[in-house]
PDB file of C-alpha atoms in Angstrom:
ATOM      1  CA  VAL D  27    -178.932  49.721 -15.809  1.00 61.00           C
ATOM      2  CA  LEU D  28    -177.617  46.914 -14.635  1.00 65.00           C
ATOM      3  CA  LEU D  29    -175.945  45.759 -17.825  1.00 75.00           C
ATOM      4  CA  VAL D  30    -174.571  48.352 -18.903  1.00 82.00           C
ATOM      5  CA  ALA D  31    -171.268  47.060 -16.369  1.00 80.00           C
ATOM      6  CA  TRP D  32    -171.382  44.035 -18.685  1.00 80.00           C
ATOM      7  CA  VAL D  33    -171.479  45.865 -22.505  1.00 84.00           C
ATOM      8  CA  PRO D  34    -167.420  46.168 -22.439  1.00 85.00           C
ATOM      9  CA  VAL D  35    -166.868  43.250 -21.017  1.00 83.00           C
ATOM     10  CA  TRP D  36    -169.549  41.143 -23.973  1.00 82.00           C
ATOM     11  CA  TYR D  37    -168.110  43.797 -26.791  1.00 85.00           C
ATOM     12  CA  HIS D  38    -164.351  42.623 -26.230  1.00 83.00           C
ATOM     13  CA  LEU D  39    -165.541  38.895 -25.722  1.00 81.00           C
ATOM     14  CA  GLY D  40    -166.912  38.794 -29.331  1.00 80.00           C
ATOM     15  CA  ARG D  41    -164.426  40.398 -30.699  1.00 80.00           C
ATOM     16  CA  ALA D  42    -162.013  37.627 -29.851  1.00 76.00           C
ATOM     17  CA  SER D  43    -164.126  35.539 -32.484  1.00 70.00           C
ATOM     18  CA  GLY D  44    -163.261  32.054 -31.125  1.00 71.00           C
ATOM     19  CA  ASP D  45    -160.077  33.038 -30.223  1.00 74.00           C
ATOM     20  CA  ALA D  46    -161.416  33.002 -26.778  1.00 74.00           C
ATOM     21  CA  PRO D  47    -161.315  29.428 -24.787  1.00 76.00           C
ATOM     22  CA  VAL D  48    -165.214  27.776 -24.162  1.00 76.00           C
ATOM     23  CA  PHE D  49    -164.330  27.788 -20.525  1.00 76.00           C
ATOM     24  CA  VAL D  50    -164.427  32.204 -20.817  1.00 78.00           C
ATOM     25  CA  TYR D  51    -167.103  32.277 -22.710  1.00 80.00           C
ATOM     26  CA  LEU D  52    -169.346  30.031 -19.501  1.00 81.00           C
ATOM     27  CA  LEU D  53    -167.119  32.150 -16.866  1.00 82.00           C
ATOM     28  CA  THR D  54    -168.050  35.033 -17.603  1.00 83.00           C
ATOM     29  CA  ALA D  55    -171.968  33.718 -18.392  1.00 85.00           C
ATOM     30  CA  PHE D  56    -172.152  32.124 -15.482  1.00 85.00           C
ATOM     31  CA  THR D  57    -170.453  35.721 -13.549  1.00 83.00           C
ATOM     32  CA  SER D  58    -172.662  38.677 -15.480  1.00 84.00           C
ATOM     33  CA  LEU D  59    -175.183  36.293 -14.893  1.00 85.00           C
ATOM     34  CA  CYS D  60    -175.160  35.689 -10.997  1.00 83.00           C
ATOM     35  CA  TYR D  61    -174.155  39.738 -11.725  1.00 83.00           C
ATOM     36  CA  VAL D  62    -177.431  40.536 -12.441  1.00 84.00           C
ATOM     37  CA  SER D  63    -178.957  38.368 -10.476  1.00 85.00           C
ATOM     38  CA  PHE D  64    -178.572  40.578  -7.952  1.00 84.00           C
ATOM     39  CA  GLY D  65    -179.633  43.641  -9.464  1.00 83.00           C
ATOM     40  CA  ILE D  66    -183.149  42.037  -9.893  1.00 84.00           C
ATOM     41  CA  VAL D  67    -183.869  40.494  -6.132  1.00 84.00           C
ATOM     42  CA  MET D  68    -183.081  43.790  -5.119  1.00 84.00           C
ATOM     43  CA  LEU D  69    -185.621  44.993  -7.026  1.00 84.00           C
ATOM     44  CA  CYS D  70    -188.124  42.695  -6.389  1.00 82.00           C
ATOM     45  CA  ARG D  71    -187.701  44.284  -3.244  1.00 83.00           C
ATOM     46  CA  ILE D  72    -188.004  47.763  -3.630  1.00 84.00           C
ATOM     47  CA  LYS D  73    -191.034  46.701  -5.729  1.00 82.00           C
ATOM     48  CA  GLY D  74    -192.054  44.797  -2.840  1.00 79.00           C
ATOM     49  CA  VAL D  75    -192.707  41.536  -4.557  1.00 75.00           C
ATOM     50  CA  ALA D  76    -192.373  38.820  -2.521  1.00 70.00           C
ATOM     51  CA  ASP D  77    -190.524  41.054   0.282  1.00 69.00           C
ATOM     52  CA  TYR D  78    -189.959  38.472   3.381  1.00 71.00           C
ATOM     53  CA  LYS D  79    -188.374  35.796   0.428  1.00 79.00           C
ATOM     54  CA  ALA D  80    -185.555  38.574  -0.486  1.00 81.00           C
ATOM     55  CA  GLU D  81    -182.900  37.658   2.347  1.00 81.00           C
ATOM     56  CA  PHE D  82    -183.287  34.008   1.130  1.00 85.00           C
ATOM     57  CA  ALA D  83    -182.933  34.775  -2.555  1.00 85.00           C
ATOM     58  CA  TYR D  84    -180.139  36.774  -1.496  1.00 85.00           C
ATOM     59  CA  THR D  85    -178.307  33.903   0.657  1.00 87.00           C
ATOM     60  CA  LEU D  86    -179.130  31.301  -2.050  1.00 89.00           C
ATOM     61  CA  LEU D  87    -177.191  33.283  -4.296  1.00 87.00           C
ATOM     62  CA  SER D  88    -174.200  34.100  -2.347  1.00 88.00           C
ATOM     63  CA  PHE D  89    -173.481  30.454  -1.640  1.00 90.00           C
ATOM     64  CA  ILE D  90    -174.306  29.818  -5.255  1.00 88.00           C
ATOM     65  CA  ALA D  91    -172.321  32.962  -6.643  1.00 85.00           C
ATOM     66  CA  LYS D  92    -169.102  31.708  -3.703  1.00 86.00           C
ATOM     67  CA  ALA D  93    -168.837  28.025  -5.114  1.00 88.00           C
ATOM     68  CA  GLY D  94    -168.909  29.214  -8.436  1.00 83.00           C
ATOM     69  CA  VAL D  95    -165.727  31.216  -7.861  1.00 81.00           C
ATOM     70  CA  MET D  96    -164.804  28.837  -5.631  1.00 84.00           C
ATOM     71  CA  LEU D  97    -164.674  26.251  -8.363  1.00 81.00           C
ATOM     72  CA  ILE D  98    -162.852  28.224 -10.476  1.00 78.00           C
ATOM     73  CA  TYR D  99    -160.229  29.067  -8.191  1.00 77.00           C
ATOM     74  CA  TYR D 100    -160.256  24.958  -7.634  1.00 77.00           C
ATOM     75  CA  GLY D 101    -159.908  24.355 -11.612  1.00 73.00           C
ATOM     76  CA  GLY D 102    -157.327  27.019 -12.511  1.00 68.00           C
ATOM     77  CA  THR D 103    -154.808  25.729 -10.124  1.00 66.00           C
ATOM     78  CA  THR D 104    -155.600  22.180 -11.437  1.00 66.00           C
ATOM     79  CA  MET D 105    -155.197  23.225 -15.202  1.00 65.00           C
ATOM     80  CA  ARG D 106    -151.255  24.288 -13.682  1.00 63.00           C
ATOM     81  CA  ASP D 107    -150.823  20.594 -12.259  1.00 62.00           C
ATOM     82  CA  GLY D 108    -150.863  22.481  -8.801  1.00 55.00           C
ATOM     83  CA  TYR D 109    -147.714  25.560  -9.780  1.00 61.00           C
ATOM     84  CA  ILE D 110    -148.670  28.893  -9.716  1.00 58.00           C
ATOM     85  CA  THR D 111    -146.064  31.147 -10.954  1.00 61.00           C
ATOM     86  CA  SER D 112    -146.111  34.861 -10.127  1.00 57.00           C
ATOM     87  CA  ALA D 113    -146.217  37.599 -12.365  1.00 54.00           C
ATOM     88  CA  TYR D 114    -142.648  39.368 -11.702  1.00 51.00           C
TER      89      TYR D 114
END
């Protein structure tokens, strides 16, 4: 159930077959891994496995995901030499 949302993303990325740069594959893998990790922690909490460690796991995953997003934004800005252009 958790992976259903990522099927169209990976399908279209796979159809690009080499047209997408390597960092796009890495960003997609990182984002989907974070997404699925939150679901795994939720399932462990529902089943009662390591119930007392779930809050720590959520906090750690949240920090990792937010740090990853920060690095993605920072990398995207530095690739543009600091110039951010509007889509208009």
